mmCIF file of C-alpha atoms and ligand atoms in Angstrom:
data_model
loop_
_atom_site.group_PDB
_atom_site.id
_atom_site.type_symbol
_atom_site.label_atom_id
_atom_site.label_comp_id
_atom_site.label_asym_id
_atom_site.label_seq_id
_atom_site.Cartn_x
_atom_site.Cartn_y
_atom_site.Cartn_z
ATOM 1 C CA UNK A 1 -39.565 4.081 -114.818
ATOM 2 C CA UNK A 2 -37.150 2.433 -117.222
ATOM 3 C CA UNK A 3 -33.730 3.441 -115.929
ATOM 4 C CA UNK A 4 -32.048 2.226 -119.139
ATOM 5 C CA UNK A 5 -32.829 5.578 -120.767
ATOM 6 C CA UNK A 6 -31.323 7.581 -117.926
ATOM 7 C CA UNK A 7 -27.874 9.117 -117.605
ATOM 8 C CA UNK A 8 -25.236 7.201 -115.679
ATOM 9 C CA UNK A 9 -25.586 9.236 -112.482
ATOM 10 C CA UNK A 10 -29.340 8.685 -112.419
ATOM 11 C CA UNK A 11 -28.767 4.990 -113.020
ATOM 12 C CA UNK A 12 -26.549 4.809 -109.947
ATOM 13 C CA UNK A 13 -29.550 5.875 -107.889
ATOM 14 C CA UNK A 14 -32.322 4.027 -109.718
ATOM 15 C CA UNK A 15 -30.971 0.972 -111.530
ATOM 16 C CA UNK A 16 -32.280 -2.325 -110.231
ATOM 17 C CA UNK A 17 -35.193 -0.717 -108.398
ATOM 18 C CA UNK A 18 -38.057 -3.120 -107.779
ATOM 19 C CA UNK A 19 -41.688 -2.470 -106.949
ATOM 20 C CA UNK A 20 -43.566 -4.214 -104.180
ATOM 21 C CA UNK A 21 -47.143 -3.869 -103.030
ATOM 22 C CA UNK A 22 -46.162 -1.335 -100.316
ATOM 23 C CA UNK A 23 -44.269 0.920 -102.672
ATOM 24 C CA UNK A 24 -41.023 0.408 -100.720
ATOM 25 C CA UNK A 25 -38.394 2.961 -101.742
ATOM 26 C CA UNK A 26 -35.659 0.340 -101.705
ATOM 27 C CA UNK A 27 -35.717 -3.398 -102.367
ATOM 28 C CA UNK A 28 -36.351 -5.071 -98.990
ATOM 29 C CA UNK A 29 -34.044 -7.717 -97.567
ATOM 30 C CA UNK A 30 -35.630 -11.057 -98.423
ATOM 31 C CA UNK A 31 -33.775 -12.895 -95.689
ATOM 32 C CA UNK A 32 -35.095 -16.305 -96.614
ATOM 33 C CA UNK A 33 -33.340 -19.479 -97.694
ATOM 34 C CA UNK A 34 -36.191 -20.953 -99.679
ATOM 35 C CA UNK A 35 -39.426 -20.015 -101.489
ATOM 36 C CA UNK A 36 -42.674 -21.984 -101.258
ATOM 37 C CA UNK A 37 -44.430 -23.157 -104.428
ATOM 38 C CA UNK A 38 -48.168 -22.695 -104.900
ATOM 39 C CA UNK A 39 -48.623 -26.183 -106.304
ATOM 40 C CA UNK A 40 -46.756 -29.110 -107.793
ATOM 41 C CA UNK A 41 -47.233 -27.542 -111.214
ATOM 42 C CA UNK A 42 -45.896 -24.195 -109.974
ATOM 43 C CA UNK A 43 -42.823 -25.921 -108.525
ATOM 44 C CA UNK A 44 -42.262 -27.753 -111.796
ATOM 45 C CA UNK A 45 -42.617 -24.516 -113.751
ATOM 46 C CA UNK A 46 -40.053 -22.711 -111.610
ATOM 47 C CA UNK A 47 -37.534 -25.508 -112.042
ATOM 48 C CA UNK A 48 -38.196 -25.580 -115.769
ATOM 49 C CA UNK A 49 -37.595 -21.828 -115.928
ATOM 50 C CA UNK A 50 -41.156 -21.332 -117.202
ATOM 51 C CA UNK A 51 -42.207 -19.052 -114.351
ATOM 52 C CA UNK A 52 -40.532 -16.037 -112.783
ATOM 53 C CA UNK A 53 -40.638 -17.204 -109.175
ATOM 54 C CA UNK A 54 -37.632 -18.000 -107.017
ATOM 55 C CA UNK A 55 -36.639 -21.466 -105.757
ATOM 56 C CA UNK A 56 -33.767 -21.273 -103.293
ATOM 57 C CA UNK A 57 -31.453 -18.399 -102.314
ATOM 58 C CA UNK A 58 -28.261 -20.078 -103.535
ATOM 59 C CA UNK A 59 -29.834 -20.048 -107.008
ATOM 60 C CA UNK A 60 -31.505 -16.648 -106.797
ATOM 61 C CA UNK A 61 -33.204 -14.202 -104.437
ATOM 62 C CA UNK A 62 -35.090 -10.932 -105.063
ATOM 63 C CA UNK A 63 -32.691 -8.745 -103.028
ATOM 64 C CA UNK A 64 -29.674 -10.230 -104.780
ATOM 65 C CA UNK A 65 -31.420 -10.028 -108.163
ATOM 66 C CA UNK A 66 -32.031 -6.298 -107.655
ATOM 67 C CA UNK A 67 -28.307 -5.725 -107.149
ATOM 68 C CA UNK A 68 -27.469 -7.959 -110.114
ATOM 69 C CA UNK A 69 -29.759 -6.113 -112.485
ATOM 70 C CA UNK A 70 -28.364 -2.802 -111.213
ATOM 71 C CA UNK A 71 -24.767 -3.886 -111.891
ATOM 72 C CA UNK A 72 -25.634 -5.386 -115.280
ATOM 73 C CA UNK A 73 -27.086 -2.044 -116.252
ATOM 74 C CA UNK A 74 -24.173 0.017 -114.908
ATOM 75 C CA UNK A 75 -21.662 -2.135 -116.809
ATOM 76 C CA UNK A 76 -23.738 -2.375 -120.004
ATOM 77 C CA UNK A 77 -23.904 -6.158 -119.690
ATOM 78 C CA UNK A 78 -26.785 -8.548 -120.226
ATOM 79 C CA UNK A 79 -26.659 -10.144 -116.786
ATOM 80 C CA UNK A 80 -24.722 -10.212 -113.531
ATOM 81 C CA UNK A 81 -23.932 -12.868 -110.950
ATOM 82 C CA UNK A 82 -23.301 -11.727 -107.373
ATOM 83 C CA UNK A 83 -20.888 -13.777 -105.268
ATOM 84 C CA UNK A 84 -19.870 -14.055 -101.624
ATOM 85 C CA UNK A 85 -16.543 -12.296 -102.292
ATOM 86 C CA UNK A 86 -14.376 -10.941 -105.075
ATOM 87 C CA UNK A 87 -12.376 -14.168 -104.960
ATOM 88 C CA UNK A 88 -15.650 -16.071 -105.308
ATOM 89 C CA UNK A 89 -16.280 -14.155 -108.533
ATOM 90 C CA UNK A 90 -12.767 -14.850 -109.839
ATOM 91 C CA UNK A 91 -12.899 -18.559 -108.966
ATOM 92 C CA UNK A 92 -16.326 -18.807 -110.610
ATOM 93 C CA UNK A 93 -15.030 -17.204 -113.805
ATOM 94 C CA UNK A 94 -12.013 -19.526 -114.024
ATOM 95 C CA UNK A 95 -14.009 -22.677 -113.294
ATOM 96 C CA UNK A 96 -16.795 -21.717 -115.677
ATOM 97 C CA UNK A 97 -14.543 -20.779 -118.594
ATOM 98 C CA UNK A 98 -11.556 -23.144 -118.349
ATOM 99 C CA UNK A 99 -11.037 -26.875 -118.892
ATOM 100 C CA UNK A 100 -8.184 -29.352 -118.573
ATOM 101 C CA UNK A 101 -5.305 -28.472 -120.868
ATOM 102 C CA UNK A 102 -6.291 -24.830 -121.260
ATOM 103 C CA UNK A 103 -3.783 -21.996 -120.983
ATOM 104 C CA UNK A 104 -4.377 -18.533 -119.528
ATOM 105 C CA UNK A 105 -2.521 -15.320 -120.307
ATOM 106 C CA UNK A 106 -2.717 -13.003 -117.338
ATOM 107 C CA UNK A 107 -1.465 -9.778 -115.795
ATOM 108 C CA UNK A 108 1.719 -10.514 -113.798
ATOM 109 C CA UNK A 109 1.540 -8.007 -110.956
ATOM 110 C CA UNK A 110 -2.048 -8.308 -109.799
ATOM 111 C CA UNK A 111 -4.144 -9.223 -106.791
ATOM 112 C CA UNK A 112 -2.149 -12.031 -105.108
ATOM 113 C CA UNK A 113 -4.842 -14.658 -104.453
ATOM 114 C CA UNK A 114 -5.873 -14.586 -108.135
ATOM 115 C CA UNK A 115 -2.433 -15.916 -109.015
ATOM 116 C CA UNK A 116 -2.673 -18.431 -106.200
ATOM 117 C CA UNK A 117 -5.833 -19.966 -107.680
ATOM 118 C CA UNK A 118 -4.102 -20.442 -111.018
ATOM 119 C CA UNK A 119 -0.684 -21.562 -109.725
ATOM 120 C CA UNK A 120 -1.600 -23.705 -106.742
ATOM 121 C CA UNK A 121 -5.046 -25.007 -107.604
ATOM 122 C CA UNK A 122 -6.062 -24.893 -111.260
ATOM 123 C CA UNK A 123 -2.573 -26.169 -112.122
ATOM 124 C CA UNK A 124 -3.600 -29.433 -110.392
ATOM 125 C CA UNK A 125 -6.388 -29.765 -112.947
ATOM 126 C CA UNK A 126 -4.135 -29.243 -115.936
ATOM 127 C CA UNK A 127 -4.619 -25.502 -116.464
ATOM 128 C CA UNK A 128 -1.452 -23.483 -117.081
ATOM 129 C CA UNK A 129 -0.821 -19.747 -117.057
ATOM 130 C CA UNK A 130 1.689 -17.283 -118.440
ATOM 131 C CA UNK A 131 2.073 -13.943 -116.653
ATOM 132 C CA UNK A 132 3.087 -10.850 -118.534
ATOM 133 C CA UNK A 133 2.995 -7.115 -118.085
ATOM 134 C CA UNK A 134 -0.334 -6.720 -119.895
ATOM 135 C CA UNK A 135 0.187 -2.955 -120.140
ATOM 136 C CA UNK A 136 2.706 -3.945 -122.852
ATOM 137 C CA UNK A 137 0.502 -5.198 -125.693
ATOM 138 C CA UNK A 138 3.325 -7.002 -127.511
ATOM 139 C CA UNK A 139 3.997 -9.112 -124.399
ATOM 140 C CA UNK A 140 0.378 -10.227 -124.387
ATOM 141 C CA UNK A 141 0.505 -11.134 -128.067
ATOM 142 C CA UNK A 142 3.799 -12.981 -127.559
ATOM 143 C CA UNK A 143 2.355 -15.087 -124.748
ATOM 144 C CA UNK A 144 -0.591 -16.420 -126.776
ATOM 145 C CA UNK A 145 -0.508 -20.153 -127.605
ATOM 146 C CA UNK A 146 -2.848 -22.369 -129.615
ATOM 147 C CA UNK A 147 -4.244 -23.723 -126.313
ATOM 148 C CA UNK A 148 -4.800 -20.261 -124.803
ATOM 149 C CA UNK A 149 -8.468 -20.178 -123.825
ATOM 150 C CA UNK A 150 -8.662 -17.067 -121.642
ATOM 151 C CA UNK A 151 -7.027 -13.688 -121.223
ATOM 152 C CA UNK A 152 -7.314 -12.306 -117.728
ATOM 153 C CA UNK A 153 -6.446 -8.682 -117.103
ATOM 154 C CA UNK A 154 -6.507 -6.515 -114.002
ATOM 155 C CA UNK A 155 -6.574 -2.823 -114.873
ATOM 156 C CA UNK A 156 -5.590 -0.605 -113.160
ATOM 157 C CA UNK A 157 -3.574 -3.319 -111.437
ATOM 158 C CA UNK A 158 -2.730 -3.936 -107.812
ATOM 159 C CA UNK A 159 -0.496 -2.493 -106.441
ATOM 160 C CA UNK A 160 1.420 -0.818 -109.286
ATOM 161 C CA UNK A 161 -1.515 0.818 -111.118
ATOM 162 C CA UNK A 162 -0.510 -0.494 -114.546
ATOM 163 C CA UNK A 163 -3.143 0.224 -117.172
ATOM 164 C CA UNK A 164 -3.898 -2.308 -119.927
ATOM 165 C CA UNK A 165 -5.413 -1.361 -123.278
ATOM 166 C CA UNK A 166 -8.712 -3.251 -122.966
ATOM 167 C CA UNK A 167 -9.809 -2.617 -126.545
ATOM 168 C CA UNK A 168 -6.570 -3.903 -128.064
ATOM 169 C CA UNK A 169 -6.413 -6.976 -125.830
ATOM 170 C CA UNK A 170 -10.096 -7.759 -126.468
ATOM 171 C CA UNK A 171 -9.440 -7.718 -130.204
ATOM 172 C CA UNK A 172 -6.463 -10.044 -129.777
ATOM 173 C CA UNK A 173 -8.418 -12.438 -127.590
ATOM 174 C CA UNK A 174 -11.285 -12.616 -130.066
ATOM 175 C CA UNK A 175 -8.882 -13.283 -132.937
ATOM 176 C CA UNK A 176 -7.806 -16.312 -130.881
ATOM 177 C CA UNK A 177 -11.413 -17.263 -130.161
ATOM 178 C CA UNK A 178 -11.077 -16.836 -126.417
ATOM 179 C CA UNK A 179 -12.839 -14.557 -123.948
ATOM 180 C CA UNK A 180 -11.316 -11.586 -122.130
ATOM 181 C CA UNK A 181 -12.081 -11.248 -118.428
ATOM 182 C CA UNK A 182 -11.282 -7.914 -116.750
ATOM 183 C CA UNK A 183 -10.944 -7.305 -113.012
ATOM 184 C CA UNK A 184 -12.087 -3.684 -112.891
ATOM 185 C CA UNK A 185 -12.134 -3.386 -109.087
ATOM 186 C CA UNK A 186 -9.739 -0.391 -108.990
ATOM 187 C CA UNK A 187 -11.882 1.597 -111.421
ATOM 188 C CA UNK A 188 -15.542 0.747 -110.687
ATOM 189 C CA UNK A 189 -18.106 1.343 -113.457
ATOM 190 C CA UNK A 190 -17.865 5.072 -112.737
ATOM 191 C CA UNK A 191 -14.412 5.236 -114.335
ATOM 192 C CA UNK A 192 -14.326 2.479 -116.945
ATOM 193 C CA UNK A 193 -16.667 0.065 -118.706
ATOM 194 C CA UNK A 194 -14.663 -2.888 -120.010
ATOM 195 C CA UNK A 195 -17.643 -4.570 -121.729
ATOM 196 C CA UNK A 196 -18.127 -1.549 -123.983
ATOM 197 C CA UNK A 197 -14.443 -1.852 -124.957
ATOM 198 C CA UNK A 198 -14.869 -5.489 -125.997
ATOM 199 C CA UNK A 199 -14.281 -7.488 -122.795
ATOM 200 C CA UNK A 200 -16.573 -10.502 -122.342
ATOM 201 C CA UNK A 201 -16.727 -10.490 -118.554
ATOM 202 C CA UNK A 202 -16.060 -7.697 -116.087
ATOM 203 C CA UNK A 203 -15.716 -8.518 -112.421
ATOM 204 C CA UNK A 204 -15.366 -6.614 -109.179
ATOM 205 C CA UNK A 205 -14.558 -7.137 -105.597
ATOM 206 C CA UNK A 206 -17.584 -5.097 -104.474
ATOM 207 C CA UNK A 207 -15.873 -5.058 -101.076
ATOM 208 C CA UNK A 208 -13.960 -2.068 -102.420
ATOM 209 C CA UNK A 209 -15.390 0.978 -104.235
ATOM 210 C CA UNK A 210 -18.808 -0.439 -105.113
ATOM 211 C CA UNK A 211 -19.927 -1.038 -101.535
ATOM 212 C CA UNK A 212 -17.453 1.516 -100.275
ATOM 213 C CA UNK A 213 -18.126 1.478 -96.542
ATOM 214 C CA UNK A 214 -15.789 -1.256 -95.263
ATOM 215 C CA UNK A 215 -18.691 -3.318 -93.958
ATOM 216 C CA UNK A 216 -19.206 -5.971 -96.662
ATOM 217 C CA UNK A 217 -17.089 -8.568 -98.470
ATOM 218 C CA UNK A 218 -18.621 -9.429 -101.828
ATOM 219 C CA UNK A 219 -18.071 -9.862 -105.543
ATOM 220 C CA UNK A 220 -19.853 -9.619 -108.859
ATOM 221 C CA UNK A 221 -19.458 -10.843 -112.432
ATOM 222 C CA UNK A 222 -21.118 -9.119 -115.377
ATOM 223 C CA UNK A 223 -21.332 -10.813 -118.787
ATOM 224 C CA UNK A 224 -21.748 -9.329 -122.238
ATOM 225 C CA UNK A 225 -23.500 -12.300 -123.845
ATOM 226 C CA UNK A 226 -26.155 -14.788 -122.785
ATOM 227 C CA UNK A 227 -24.076 -17.953 -123.147
ATOM 228 C CA UNK A 228 -21.267 -16.647 -120.930
ATOM 229 C CA UNK A 229 -23.800 -15.364 -118.422
ATOM 230 C CA UNK A 230 -25.383 -18.832 -118.204
ATOM 231 C CA UNK A 231 -22.009 -20.491 -117.704
ATOM 232 C CA UNK A 232 -21.145 -18.101 -114.866
ATOM 233 C CA UNK A 233 -24.531 -18.412 -113.188
ATOM 234 C CA UNK A 234 -24.469 -22.202 -113.440
ATOM 235 C CA UNK A 235 -20.999 -22.426 -111.911
ATOM 236 C CA UNK A 236 -21.745 -20.017 -109.063
ATOM 237 C CA UNK A 237 -24.917 -21.926 -108.236
ATOM 238 C CA UNK A 238 -23.206 -25.297 -107.880
ATOM 239 C CA UNK A 239 -20.074 -23.914 -106.186
ATOM 240 C CA UNK A 240 -22.278 -22.204 -103.637
ATOM 241 C CA UNK A 241 -20.417 -18.927 -103.429
ATOM 242 C CA UNK A 242 -23.657 -16.932 -103.614
ATOM 243 C CA UNK A 243 -24.027 -13.530 -102.045
ATOM 244 C CA UNK A 244 -26.276 -13.247 -98.997
ATOM 245 C CA UNK A 245 -29.431 -11.060 -99.227
ATOM 246 C CA UNK A 246 -28.264 -8.756 -96.436
ATOM 247 C CA UNK A 247 -24.894 -8.303 -98.158
ATOM 248 C CA UNK A 248 -26.709 -7.523 -101.423
ATOM 249 C CA UNK A 249 -28.904 -4.934 -99.732
ATOM 250 C CA UNK A 250 -25.882 -3.089 -98.315
ATOM 251 C CA UNK A 251 -24.002 -3.171 -101.615
ATOM 252 C CA UNK A 252 -27.022 -1.882 -103.534
ATOM 253 C CA UNK A 253 -27.298 0.963 -101.006
ATOM 254 C CA UNK A 254 -23.608 1.738 -101.419
ATOM 255 C CA UNK A 255 -23.978 2.074 -105.194
ATOM 256 C CA UNK A 256 -26.318 5.038 -104.845
ATOM 257 C CA UNK A 257 -23.398 7.199 -103.667
ATOM 258 C CA UNK A 258 -20.710 5.495 -105.753
ATOM 259 C CA UNK A 259 -20.394 8.411 -108.165
ATOM 260 C CA UNK A 260 -20.130 11.008 -105.409
ATOM 261 C CA UNK A 261 -17.623 8.957 -103.457
ATOM 262 C CA UNK A 262 -15.408 8.177 -106.436
ATOM 263 C CA UNK A 263 -15.350 11.804 -107.597
ATOM 264 C CA UNK A 264 -14.616 13.158 -104.142
ATOM 265 C CA UNK A 265 -11.873 10.637 -103.388
ATOM 266 C CA UNK A 266 -10.367 11.258 -106.813
ATOM 267 C CA UNK A 267 -10.229 15.017 -106.230
ATOM 268 C CA UNK A 268 -8.336 14.307 -102.982
ATOM 269 C CA UNK A 269 -6.068 11.790 -104.712
ATOM 270 C CA UNK A 270 -4.919 14.195 -107.428
ATOM 271 C CA UNK A 271 -3.846 16.731 -104.807
ATOM 272 C CA UNK A 272 -2.120 14.142 -102.653
ATOM 273 C CA UNK A 273 -0.318 12.548 -105.614
ATOM 274 C CA UNK A 274 1.063 15.934 -106.701
ATOM 275 C CA UNK A 275 2.058 16.762 -103.147
ATOM 276 C CA UNK A 276 3.815 13.413 -102.700
ATOM 277 C CA UNK A 277 5.676 13.832 -105.976
ATOM 278 C CA UNK A 278 7.337 16.971 -104.577
ATOM 279 C CA UNK A 279 8.389 15.389 -101.270
ATOM 280 C CA UNK A 280 12.104 14.688 -100.685
ATOM 281 C CA UNK A 281 11.302 11.410 -98.834
ATOM 282 C CA UNK A 282 9.594 9.962 -101.912
ATOM 283 C CA UNK A 283 11.455 8.415 -104.885
ATOM 284 C CA UNK A 284 8.465 8.155 -107.231
ATOM 285 C CA UNK A 285 4.677 8.262 -107.199
ATOM 286 C CA UNK A 286 2.493 5.988 -109.301
ATOM 287 C CA UNK A 287 -0.932 7.532 -109.843
ATOM 288 C CA UNK A 288 -2.893 7.068 -113.072
ATOM 289 C CA UNK A 289 -3.747 10.775 -113.110
ATOM 290 C CA UNK A 290 -0.156 12.028 -113.116
ATOM 291 C CA UNK A 291 1.519 12.736 -116.474
ATOM 292 C CA UNK A 292 4.500 10.774 -115.096
ATOM 293 C CA UNK A 293 2.407 7.580 -115.102
ATOM 294 C CA UNK A 294 3.614 5.339 -117.980
ATOM 295 C CA UNK A 295 0.065 4.744 -119.303
ATOM 296 C CA UNK A 296 -1.379 8.146 -118.456
ATOM 297 C CA UNK A 297 -2.403 8.818 -122.068
ATOM 298 C CA UNK A 298 -4.099 5.430 -122.425
ATOM 299 C CA UNK A 299 -5.923 6.000 -119.123
ATOM 300 C CA UNK A 300 -7.187 9.348 -120.431
ATOM 301 C CA UNK A 301 -8.745 7.563 -123.396
ATOM 302 C CA UNK A 302 -10.000 4.425 -121.700
ATOM 303 C CA UNK A 303 -11.186 5.818 -118.376
ATOM 304 C CA UNK A 304 -13.388 8.759 -117.488
ATOM 305 C CA UNK A 305 -11.307 9.559 -114.407
ATOM 306 C CA UNK A 306 -8.205 8.415 -112.584
ATOM 307 C CA UNK A 307 -9.552 7.084 -109.305
ATOM 308 C CA UNK A 308 -8.060 7.261 -105.857
ATOM 309 C CA UNK A 309 -5.401 4.568 -105.606
ATOM 310 C CA UNK A 310 -1.828 5.783 -105.208
ATOM 311 C CA UNK A 311 1.379 3.866 -104.711
ATOM 312 C CA UNK A 312 4.713 5.464 -103.959
ATOM 313 C CA UNK A 313 8.269 4.429 -103.228
ATOM 314 C CA UNK A 314 9.926 5.693 -100.059
ATOM 315 C CA UNK A 315 13.613 6.428 -99.778
ATOM 316 C CA UNK A 316 14.953 4.259 -96.966
ATOM 317 C CA UNK A 317 13.321 0.978 -98.000
ATOM 318 C CA UNK A 318 11.684 -1.453 -95.645
ATOM 319 C CA UNK A 319 12.519 0.380 -92.415
ATOM 320 C CA UNK A 320 11.189 3.678 -93.724
ATOM 321 C CA UNK A 321 8.032 1.841 -94.812
ATOM 322 C CA UNK A 322 7.546 0.371 -91.348
ATOM 323 C CA UNK A 323 8.136 3.735 -89.656
ATOM 324 C CA UNK A 324 5.623 5.468 -91.936
ATOM 325 C CA UNK A 325 2.992 2.839 -91.097
ATOM 326 C CA UNK A 326 3.539 3.455 -87.378
ATOM 327 C CA UNK A 327 3.401 7.239 -87.691
ATOM 328 C CA UNK A 328 0.230 7.832 -89.706
ATOM 329 C CA UNK A 329 -2.758 8.571 -87.499
ATOM 330 C CA UNK A 330 -5.690 9.473 -89.752
ATOM 331 C CA UNK A 331 -4.972 6.939 -92.493
ATOM 332 C CA UNK A 332 -5.866 3.525 -91.150
ATOM 333 C CA UNK A 333 -3.176 0.885 -91.348
ATOM 334 C CA UNK A 334 -5.120 -1.878 -93.108
ATOM 335 C CA UNK A 335 -5.498 -3.865 -96.297
ATOM 336 C CA UNK A 336 -8.527 -3.401 -98.572
ATOM 337 C CA UNK A 337 -9.258 -0.173 -100.427
ATOM 338 C CA UNK A 338 -11.902 1.923 -102.070
ATOM 339 C CA UNK A 339 -13.799 2.915 -98.946
ATOM 340 C CA UNK A 340 -14.796 6.301 -97.577
ATOM 341 C CA UNK A 341 -11.894 6.056 -95.121
ATOM 342 C CA UNK A 342 -8.268 6.415 -96.182
ATOM 343 C CA UNK A 343 -6.218 3.217 -95.814
ATOM 344 C CA UNK A 344 -2.466 2.710 -96.005
ATOM 345 C CA UNK A 345 -0.528 -0.513 -96.510
ATOM 346 C CA UNK A 346 3.135 -1.582 -96.852
ATOM 347 C CA UNK A 347 3.291 -4.604 -99.214
ATOM 348 C CA UNK A 348 6.897 -5.639 -98.412
ATOM 349 C CA UNK A 349 6.197 -6.119 -94.699
ATOM 350 C CA UNK A 350 2.515 -7.086 -95.011
ATOM 351 C CA UNK A 351 0.598 -8.479 -98.024
ATOM 352 C CA UNK A 352 3.702 -9.559 -99.961
ATOM 353 C CA UNK A 353 6.014 -10.405 -97.009
ATOM 354 C CA UNK A 354 5.719 -14.124 -97.801
ATOM 355 C CA UNK A 355 7.260 -13.735 -101.270
ATOM 356 C CA UNK A 356 11.087 -13.992 -101.438
ATOM 357 C CA UNK A 357 12.618 -10.518 -101.805
ATOM 358 C CA UNK A 358 14.122 -11.120 -105.247
ATOM 359 C CA UNK A 359 10.878 -12.450 -106.686
ATOM 360 C CA UNK A 360 8.943 -9.623 -105.063
ATOM 361 C CA UNK A 361 11.253 -6.961 -106.481
ATOM 362 C CA UNK A 362 11.089 -8.581 -109.908
ATOM 363 C CA UNK A 363 7.349 -7.989 -110.061
ATOM 364 C CA UNK A 364 7.906 -4.396 -108.917
ATOM 365 C CA UNK A 365 6.966 -4.783 -105.235
ATOM 366 C CA UNK A 366 9.972 -2.954 -103.846
ATOM 367 C CA UNK A 367 10.924 -2.576 -100.172
ATOM 368 C CA UNK A 368 9.826 1.019 -99.904
ATOM 369 C CA UNK A 369 6.542 0.632 -101.791
ATOM 370 C CA UNK A 370 3.506 2.057 -100.036
ATOM 371 C CA UNK A 371 -0.111 1.634 -101.201
ATOM 372 C CA UNK A 372 -2.461 4.417 -100.272
ATOM 373 C CA UNK A 373 -6.235 4.278 -100.826
ATOM 374 C CA UNK A 374 -7.559 7.809 -100.618
ATOM 375 C CA UNK A 375 -10.875 8.331 -98.853
ATOM 376 C CA UNK A 376 -13.306 11.226 -98.780
ATOM 377 C CA UNK A 377 -11.938 13.056 -95.736
ATOM 378 C CA UNK A 378 -10.711 16.672 -95.902
ATOM 379 C CA UNK A 379 -7.638 16.603 -98.096
ATOM 380 C CA UNK A 380 -5.845 19.071 -95.789
ATOM 381 C CA UNK A 381 -6.156 16.578 -92.928
ATOM 382 C CA UNK A 382 -4.808 13.758 -95.080
ATOM 383 C CA UNK A 383 -1.843 15.809 -96.241
ATOM 384 C CA UNK A 384 -1.087 16.947 -92.686
ATOM 385 C CA UNK A 385 -1.190 13.315 -91.571
ATOM 386 C CA UNK A 386 1.249 12.282 -94.328
ATOM 387 C CA UNK A 387 3.527 15.287 -93.716
ATOM 388 C CA UNK A 388 3.847 14.477 -90.028
ATOM 389 C CA UNK A 389 4.415 10.784 -90.752
ATOM 390 C CA UNK A 390 6.949 11.335 -93.537
ATOM 391 C CA UNK A 391 8.998 13.887 -91.607
ATOM 392 C CA UNK A 392 9.675 11.309 -88.934
ATOM 393 C CA UNK A 393 10.049 8.328 -91.219
HETATM 394 C C1 PLP B 401 -9.794 -7.183 -103.072
HETATM 395 C C2 PLP B 401 -9.568 -7.575 -104.465
HETATM 396 C C3 PLP B 401 -9.952 -8.841 -104.938
HETATM 397 C C4 PLP B 401 -10.552 -9.890 -104.043
HETATM 398 O O1 PLP B 401 -11.785 -9.519 -103.521
HETATM 399 P P1 PLP B 401 -12.373 -10.022 -102.108
HETATM 400 O O2 PLP B 401 -13.671 -9.323 -102.026
HETATM 401 O O3 PLP B 401 -11.376 -9.626 -101.055
HETATM 402 O O4 PLP B 401 -12.490 -11.510 -102.200
HETATM 403 C C5 PLP B 401 -9.755 -9.115 -106.277
HETATM 404 N N1 PLP B 401 -9.198 -8.216 -107.114
HETATM 405 C C6 PLP B 401 -8.793 -7.005 -106.688
HETATM 406 C C7 PLP B 401 -8.187 -6.056 -107.668
HETATM 407 C C8 PLP B 401 -8.971 -6.643 -105.358
HETATM 408 O O5 PLP B 401 -8.573 -5.429 -104.948
#
């Protein structure tokens, strides 16, 4: 059955399905490194791209290909490239699309290691970057230079949930003749489809919502046009950050319940965000679904839901943050996000502890900031857990 004609929820279940001679309900795990050729001519044909067969798992594998065609379909792209991690996807995109002397305009407060690649590594190869609050369109426009060759946006962004207008930034980037790459990890294709808004590449850490069960690290890139897809695939293949077949199998399985998980976690998140907003221990709550969120109206237009990532600022700064971490019992004290289990994290004493306080505060990572990834548990249990923890913090 051609899943391209189906609704999105049916696609989540059926996209990327393959048929084998046993009629397997799911694509089996082809846990093999290499694929034998029938003859010298067959081998030559596969290398020349004249036959469908596989060659070597770093280049391609049926289990991985099933996931890739599923994700390409869910994101309305023409092709996808699965990678060993989200960072593998990001590194692949940068290396495939940038050259010496190029300049990148990027979201300032975003996933830390993405900035590290640009600042510590690509800078050594003559690539420079300017970081702006991309939720402010005029800042993005103001940062563009003649040598700007890529706009990189994370939306909603980590950990402050800033929302960037993908359509407007895509238009700007195309006026400058450069591609727009969007890290859509916090949204998943259930909530937003950057390629349909004009982005050229959408990427995910599938570690998060897409796999959703805290048992895989992986990434994926989806391209809107053939040339970009080929560049990404070629780079991933020679860098060797391919996904493993077993990883791909688990991620593809996770996608079948992605819609249910996202909707359930989001229903919990709305209740928790409202509840937190009324708590005396909390200074502010940043949740895309609250009218108090600075880009709430944009999110309503650009996204089909608000997701399940919340950040909030505690009165009492770093100490209050530490105490809250030690007092929660149901929420697991851990980094990562987007899984069925609720996770809580305190950037100032954990993920961002290495950044000098002033610099950290400048990018909005304040002492009392808490990041909360809402899972699919009973919301009453989650609220009880937070109430108990906050009352003592
Ligand atoms: C986790 C994350 C990444 C990195 O992904 P890994 O799978 O950990 O390599 C990139 N971007 C965002 C927004 C993330 O949350």
